């Protein structure tokens, strides 16, 4: 059974600092997704990572994928308050209907 | 950019009542999913739907749940007799899969509160 684990689950950081969120998954998959969720809102797609060594960047966020290690990272550079949100990684289960299996989420709070 | 629309955005219901949550997916999507998220917790898979049939369901999706696509466009999740623990955000999602960069597009969600 595919399991997806994120750490840390809670992260409080100051503006201007860098930090990394980690996402491990237990069985082989062909892609990984990162989503952002603001309180009470839906899931906003950030990145889809398709292959080993894939790296994507959007503003202060950069995501990477190591399929051999079954590990993805979401790196935040010079954090700003607007990035405060909960971040989820999700991996499709390649068996059956390819449902997305989500990590627990990382609640990121960026303080001025 | 096409959107997945869900209605209502918030529904309050009494325990034991039936609720129907509605989703209008993106027209060219072929695979559909319902997920739920209890407040502050992870997003959990409920059911997937393809070609007008359930293709997979989770342990959560027991006999009180049903899913339909009654008119070929709208997509519904029915909870027959709601319980307090059904209180959650419910999201529908769709995906096309013909583009290698395909993404799962989530709807805006329905917040269900069972009292």
mmCIF file of C-alpha atoms in Angstrom:
data_model
loop_
_atom_site.group_PDB
_atom_site.id
_atom_site.type_symbol
_atom_site.label_atom_id
_atom_site.label_comp_id
_atom_site.label_asym_id
_atom_site.label_seq_id
_atom_site.Cartn_x
_atom_site.Cartn_y
_atom_site.Cartn_z
ATOM 1 C CA UNK A 1 0.000 0.000 0.000
ATOM 2 C CA UNK A 2 1.351 3.385 -0.999
ATOM 3 C CA UNK A 3 2.162 5.650 1.934
ATOM 4 C CA UNK A 4 3.288 9.256 1.683
ATOM 5 C CA UNK A 5 4.959 11.017 4.561
ATOM 6 C CA UNK A 6 5.947 14.631 4.928
ATOM 7 C CA UNK A 7 8.160 16.353 7.399
ATOM 8 C CA UNK A 8 8.091 18.561 9.183
ATOM 9 C CA UNK A 9 4.346 18.768 9.843
ATOM 10 C CA UNK A 10 4.626 22.241 11.298
ATOM 11 C CA UNK A 11 7.152 24.861 10.369
ATOM 12 C CA UNK A 12 7.418 28.361 11.739
ATOM 13 C CA UNK A 13 10.044 30.525 10.186
ATOM 14 C CA UNK A 14 11.062 34.115 9.787
ATOM 15 C CA UNK A 15 10.843 36.114 6.636
ATOM 16 C CA UNK A 16 13.996 35.999 4.607
ATOM 17 C CA UNK A 17 15.046 32.532 5.742
ATOM 18 C CA UNK A 18 15.367 29.372 3.677
ATOM 19 C CA UNK A 19 13.873 26.019 4.502
ATOM 20 C CA UNK A 20 13.001 22.647 2.968
ATOM 21 C CA UNK A 21 9.977 20.397 3.266
ATOM 22 C CA UNK A 22 10.528 16.693 2.630
ATOM 23 C CA UNK A 23 8.171 14.143 1.113
ATOM 24 C CA UNK A 24 8.872 10.409 1.143
ATOM 25 C CA UNK A 25 6.738 7.775 -0.525
ATOM 26 C CA UNK A 26 6.823 4.039 -0.121
ATOM 27 C CA UNK A 27 6.226 2.487 -3.560
ATOM 28 C CA UNK A 28 7.162 3.299 -7.124
ATOM 29 C CA UNK A 29 5.190 5.958 -8.917
ATOM 30 C CA UNK A 30 5.704 7.897 -12.107
ATOM 31 C CA UNK A 31 5.098 11.413 -10.813
ATOM 32 C CA UNK A 32 4.616 13.566 -7.766
ATOM 33 C CA UNK A 33 2.541 16.644 -7.151
ATOM 34 C CA UNK A 34 2.840 19.561 -4.774
ATOM 35 C CA UNK A 35 -0.226 21.525 -3.721
ATOM 36 C CA UNK A 36 -0.800 24.599 -1.623
ATOM 37 C CA UNK A 37 -3.882 25.024 0.561
ATOM 38 C CA UNK A 38 -4.932 28.223 2.301
ATOM 39 C CA UNK A 39 -7.261 27.889 5.305
ATOM 40 C CA UNK A 40 -10.746 26.862 4.245
ATOM 41 C CA UNK A 41 -9.775 26.794 0.588
ATOM 42 C CA UNK A 42 -9.168 24.233 -2.092
ATOM 43 C CA UNK A 43 -5.946 22.665 -3.282
ATOM 44 C CA UNK A 44 -3.930 24.806 -5.629
ATOM 45 C CA UNK A 45 -1.533 22.957 -7.895
ATOM 46 C CA UNK A 46 2.069 24.099 -7.582
ATOM 47 C CA UNK A 47 4.216 21.542 -9.356
ATOM 48 C CA UNK A 48 4.059 18.237 -11.173
ATOM 49 C CA UNK A 49 7.353 16.370 -11.191
ATOM 50 C CA UNK A 50 7.615 13.666 -13.801
ATOM 51 C CA UNK A 51 11.033 12.111 -13.755
ATOM 52 C CA UNK A 52 14.069 11.381 -11.692
ATOM 53 C CA UNK A 53 16.094 14.514 -11.168
ATOM 54 C CA UNK A 54 13.222 16.776 -12.179
ATOM 55 C CA UNK A 55 13.504 20.266 -10.751
ATOM 56 C CA UNK A 56 10.897 22.985 -11.111
ATOM 57 C CA UNK A 57 10.905 26.518 -9.790
ATOM 58 C CA UNK A 58 8.193 29.099 -9.402
ATOM 59 C CA UNK A 59 9.166 32.278 -7.622
ATOM 60 C CA UNK A 60 10.587 31.451 -4.197
ATOM 61 C CA UNK A 61 9.554 27.791 -4.382
ATOM 62 C CA UNK A 62 11.621 25.035 -5.930
ATOM 63 C CA UNK A 63 10.647 21.378 -6.050
ATOM 64 C CA UNK A 64 12.766 18.376 -6.911
ATOM 65 C CA UNK A 65 12.233 14.658 -7.288
ATOM 66 C CA UNK A 66 14.527 11.678 -6.684
ATOM 67 C CA UNK A 67 12.592 8.616 -7.787
ATOM 68 C CA UNK A 68 15.305 6.217 -6.690
ATOM 69 C CA UNK A 69 15.188 7.499 -3.142
ATOM 70 C CA UNK A 70 11.402 8.051 -3.430
ATOM 71 C CA UNK A 71 11.950 11.532 -2.090
ATOM 72 C CA UNK A 72 10.793 14.957 -3.122
ATOM 73 C CA UNK A 73 11.741 18.274 -1.611
ATOM 74 C CA UNK A 74 10.050 21.653 -1.649
ATOM 75 C CA UNK A 75 12.572 24.393 -0.973
ATOM 76 C CA UNK A 76 11.546 27.853 0.102
ATOM 77 C CA UNK A 77 14.012 30.627 -0.563
ATOM 78 C CA UNK A 78 13.931 33.942 1.292
ATOM 79 C CA UNK A 79 10.471 33.287 2.667
ATOM 80 C CA UNK A 80 7.810 35.984 2.625
ATOM 81 C CA UNK A 81 4.586 36.132 4.628
ATOM 82 C CA UNK A 82 2.446 35.379 1.568
ATOM 83 C CA UNK A 83 3.866 31.877 1.452
ATOM 84 C CA UNK A 84 2.170 30.988 4.746
ATOM 85 C CA UNK A 85 -0.121 28.032 3.933
ATOM 86 C CA UNK A 86 -0.311 24.263 4.213
ATOM 87 C CA UNK A 87 1.684 22.385 1.596
ATOM 88 C CA UNK A 88 0.818 18.864 0.514
ATOM 89 C CA UNK A 89 2.696 16.414 -1.624
ATOM 90 C CA UNK A 90 0.695 13.716 -3.408
ATOM 91 C CA UNK A 91 1.642 10.619 -5.350
ATOM 92 C CA UNK A 92 -0.586 8.639 -7.724
ATOM 93 C CA UNK A 93 -1.078 5.005 -6.857
ATOM 94 C CA UNK A 94 -0.206 3.321 -10.155
ATOM 95 C CA UNK A 95 -2.510 0.411 -9.397
ATOM 96 C CA UNK A 96 -6.161 0.739 -10.189
ATOM 97 C CA UNK A 97 -7.666 4.159 -10.673
ATOM 98 C CA UNK A 98 -4.448 6.085 -9.986
ATOM 99 C CA UNK A 99 -5.927 7.843 -7.016
ATOM 100 C CA UNK A 100 -3.715 10.467 -5.438
ATOM 101 C CA UNK A 101 -2.330 9.561 -2.029
ATOM 102 C CA UNK A 102 -1.532 12.642 0.019
ATOM 103 C CA UNK A 103 1.034 13.353 2.659
ATOM 104 C CA UNK A 104 -0.124 14.723 5.994
ATOM 105 C CA UNK A 105 0.627 18.285 4.948
ATOM 106 C CA UNK A 106 3.126 20.799 6.282
ATOM 107 C CA UNK A 107 1.648 23.875 7.893
ATOM 108 C CA UNK A 108 4.028 26.698 7.153
ATOM 109 C CA UNK A 109 3.851 29.948 9.107
ATOM 110 C CA UNK A 110 6.135 32.781 8.107
ATOM 111 C CA UNK A 111 6.567 35.523 10.654
ATOM 112 C CA UNK A 112 7.642 39.072 9.857
ATOM 113 C CA UNK B 1 -8.289 28.245 -17.148
ATOM 114 C CA UNK B 2 -11.111 25.689 -16.829
ATOM 115 C CA UNK B 3 -12.414 25.115 -13.337
ATOM 116 C CA UNK B 4 -14.136 22.380 -11.411
ATOM 117 C CA UNK B 5 -17.227 23.813 -9.733
ATOM 118 C CA UNK B 6 -18.752 22.445 -6.549
ATOM 119 C CA UNK B 7 -22.050 23.315 -4.909
ATOM 120 C CA UNK B 8 -23.017 24.158 -2.296
ATOM 121 C CA UNK B 9 -19.932 25.757 -0.828
ATOM 122 C CA UNK B 10 -21.217 25.116 2.682
ATOM 123 C CA UNK B 11 -23.990 22.865 3.916
ATOM 124 C CA UNK B 12 -25.229 22.391 7.440
ATOM 125 C CA UNK B 13 -27.388 19.343 8.042
ATOM 126 C CA UNK B 14 -28.841 17.452 10.946
ATOM 127 C CA UNK B 15 -27.515 14.050 11.838
ATOM 128 C CA UNK B 16 -29.401 11.340 9.987
ATOM 129 C CA UNK B 17 -30.357 13.546 7.048
ATOM 130 C CA UNK B 18 -29.367 12.883 3.464
ATOM 131 C CA UNK B 19 -27.087 15.316 1.637
ATOM 132 C CA UNK B 20 -26.118 15.577 -1.996
ATOM 133 C CA UNK B 21 -22.919 17.312 -2.952
ATOM 134 C CA UNK B 22 -22.572 18.406 -6.559
ATOM 135 C CA UNK B 23 -19.616 18.823 -8.856
ATOM 136 C CA UNK B 24 -19.364 20.080 -12.416
ATOM 137 C CA UNK B 25 -16.090 18.764 -13.769
ATOM 138 C CA UNK B 26 -14.048 20.114 -16.639
ATOM 139 C CA UNK B 27 -15.764 18.907 -19.786
ATOM 140 C CA UNK B 28 -12.906 16.908 -21.317
ATOM 141 C CA UNK B 29 -11.851 15.174 -18.127
ATOM 142 C CA UNK B 30 -12.431 11.434 -18.053
ATOM 143 C CA UNK B 31 -11.433 10.314 -14.580
ATOM 144 C CA UNK B 32 -13.125 11.705 -11.478
ATOM 145 C CA UNK B 33 -12.483 11.450 -7.792
ATOM 146 C CA UNK B 34 -14.028 12.450 -4.503
ATOM 147 C CA UNK B 35 -11.834 13.243 -1.527
ATOM 148 C CA UNK B 36 -12.607 14.455 1.940
ATOM 149 C CA UNK B 37 -10.570 16.446 4.431
ATOM 150 C CA UNK B 38 -11.523 16.536 8.067
ATOM 151 C CA UNK B 39 -10.571 19.914 9.512
ATOM 152 C CA UNK B 40 -6.820 20.214 9.927
ATOM 153 C CA UNK B 41 -6.134 16.723 8.656
ATOM 154 C CA UNK B 42 -4.892 15.087 5.491
ATOM 155 C CA UNK B 43 -6.811 14.707 2.262
ATOM 156 C CA UNK B 44 -8.356 11.236 2.044
ATOM 157 C CA UNK B 45 -9.512 9.369 -1.045
ATOM 158 C CA UNK B 46 -13.142 8.298 -1.117
ATOM 159 C CA UNK B 47 -13.991 7.025 -4.588
ATOM 160 C CA UNK B 48 -12.981 7.166 -8.227
ATOM 161 C CA UNK B 49 -15.347 7.175 -11.161
ATOM 162 C CA UNK B 50 -14.645 6.365 -14.784
ATOM 163 C CA UNK B 51 -16.889 5.594 -17.712
ATOM 164 C CA UNK B 52 -19.971 5.994 -15.523
ATOM 165 C CA UNK B 53 -18.815 3.389 -13.050
ATOM 166 C CA UNK B 54 -17.022 3.319 -9.744
ATOM 167 C CA UNK B 55 -13.494 2.157 -10.450
ATOM 168 C CA UNK B 56 -12.157 2.154 -6.915
ATOM 169 C CA UNK B 57 -13.415 3.012 -3.463
ATOM 170 C CA UNK B 58 -11.853 3.333 -0.051
ATOM 171 C CA UNK B 59 -12.876 1.832 3.265
ATOM 172 C CA UNK B 60 -14.467 5.168 4.134
ATOM 173 C CA UNK B 61 -16.870 4.838 1.185
ATOM 174 C CA UNK B 62 -19.329 2.505 2.856
ATOM 175 C CA UNK B 63 -22.972 1.786 2.067
ATOM 176 C CA UNK B 64 -24.129 5.223 3.161
ATOM 177 C CA UNK B 65 -22.208 6.812 0.285
ATOM 178 C CA UNK B 66 -23.100 6.729 -3.382
ATOM 179 C CA UNK B 67 -21.841 8.522 -6.450
ATOM 180 C CA UNK B 68 -23.598 9.224 -9.728
ATOM 181 C CA UNK B 69 -23.280 11.136 -12.945
ATOM 182 C CA UNK B 70 -26.977 11.513 -13.662
ATOM 183 C CA UNK B 71 -26.894 13.708 -16.752
ATOM 184 C CA UNK B 72 -23.438 13.217 -18.188
ATOM 185 C CA UNK B 73 -22.129 16.471 -16.808
ATOM 186 C CA UNK B 74 -22.924 16.941 -13.128
ATOM 187 C CA UNK B 75 -21.323 14.526 -10.747
ATOM 188 C CA UNK B 76 -22.859 13.904 -7.304
ATOM 189 C CA UNK B 77 -21.818 12.417 -3.999
ATOM 190 C CA UNK B 78 -24.716 11.383 -1.800
ATOM 191 C CA UNK B 79 -24.479 10.626 1.886
ATOM 192 C CA UNK B 80 -27.673 8.845 2.891
ATOM 193 C CA UNK B 81 -27.732 9.222 6.647
ATOM 194 C CA UNK B 82 -25.164 11.691 7.847
ATOM 195 C CA UNK B 83 -23.170 11.222 11.026
ATOM 196 C CA UNK B 84 -21.292 13.775 13.076
ATOM 197 C CA UNK B 85 -18.004 12.321 11.826
ATOM 198 C CA UNK B 86 -18.970 13.079 8.224
ATOM 199 C CA UNK B 87 -18.294 16.750 8.940
ATOM 200 C CA UNK B 88 -15.454 17.638 6.596
ATOM 201 C CA UNK B 89 -14.503 19.419 3.394
ATOM 202 C CA UNK B 90 -15.382 17.354 0.357
ATOM 203 C CA UNK B 91 -13.479 17.896 -2.862
ATOM 204 C CA UNK B 92 -14.106 16.505 -6.296
ATOM 205 C CA UNK B 93 -11.241 16.266 -8.746
ATOM 206 C CA UNK B 94 -10.787 15.374 -12.374
ATOM 207 C CA UNK B 95 -7.970 14.458 -14.669
ATOM 208 C CA UNK B 96 -7.596 13.943 -18.418
ATOM 209 C CA UNK B 97 -4.296 12.033 -18.730
ATOM 210 C CA UNK B 98 -3.658 12.667 -22.414
ATOM 211 C CA UNK B 99 -1.014 15.278 -21.643
ATOM 212 C CA UNK B 100 2.189 13.929 -20.039
ATOM 213 C CA UNK B 101 2.083 16.881 -17.668
ATOM 214 C CA UNK B 102 -1.470 16.079 -16.624
ATOM 215 C CA UNK B 103 -2.603 17.387 -13.308
ATOM 216 C CA UNK B 104 -5.470 16.575 -11.029
ATOM 217 C CA UNK B 105 -7.758 19.613 -10.895
ATOM 218 C CA UNK B 106 -9.610 20.047 -7.633
ATOM 219 C CA UNK B 107 -12.901 21.810 -7.135
ATOM 220 C CA UNK B 108 -13.476 24.593 -4.649
ATOM 221 C CA UNK B 109 -14.885 22.168 -2.107
ATOM 222 C CA UNK B 110 -18.057 21.780 -0.045
ATOM 223 C CA UNK B 111 -17.804 22.251 3.676
ATOM 224 C CA UNK B 112 -20.269 19.845 5.290
ATOM 225 C CA UNK B 113 -21.219 20.409 8.895
ATOM 226 C CA UNK B 114 -23.344 17.755 10.578
ATOM 227 C CA UNK B 115 -25.027 18.866 13.787
#
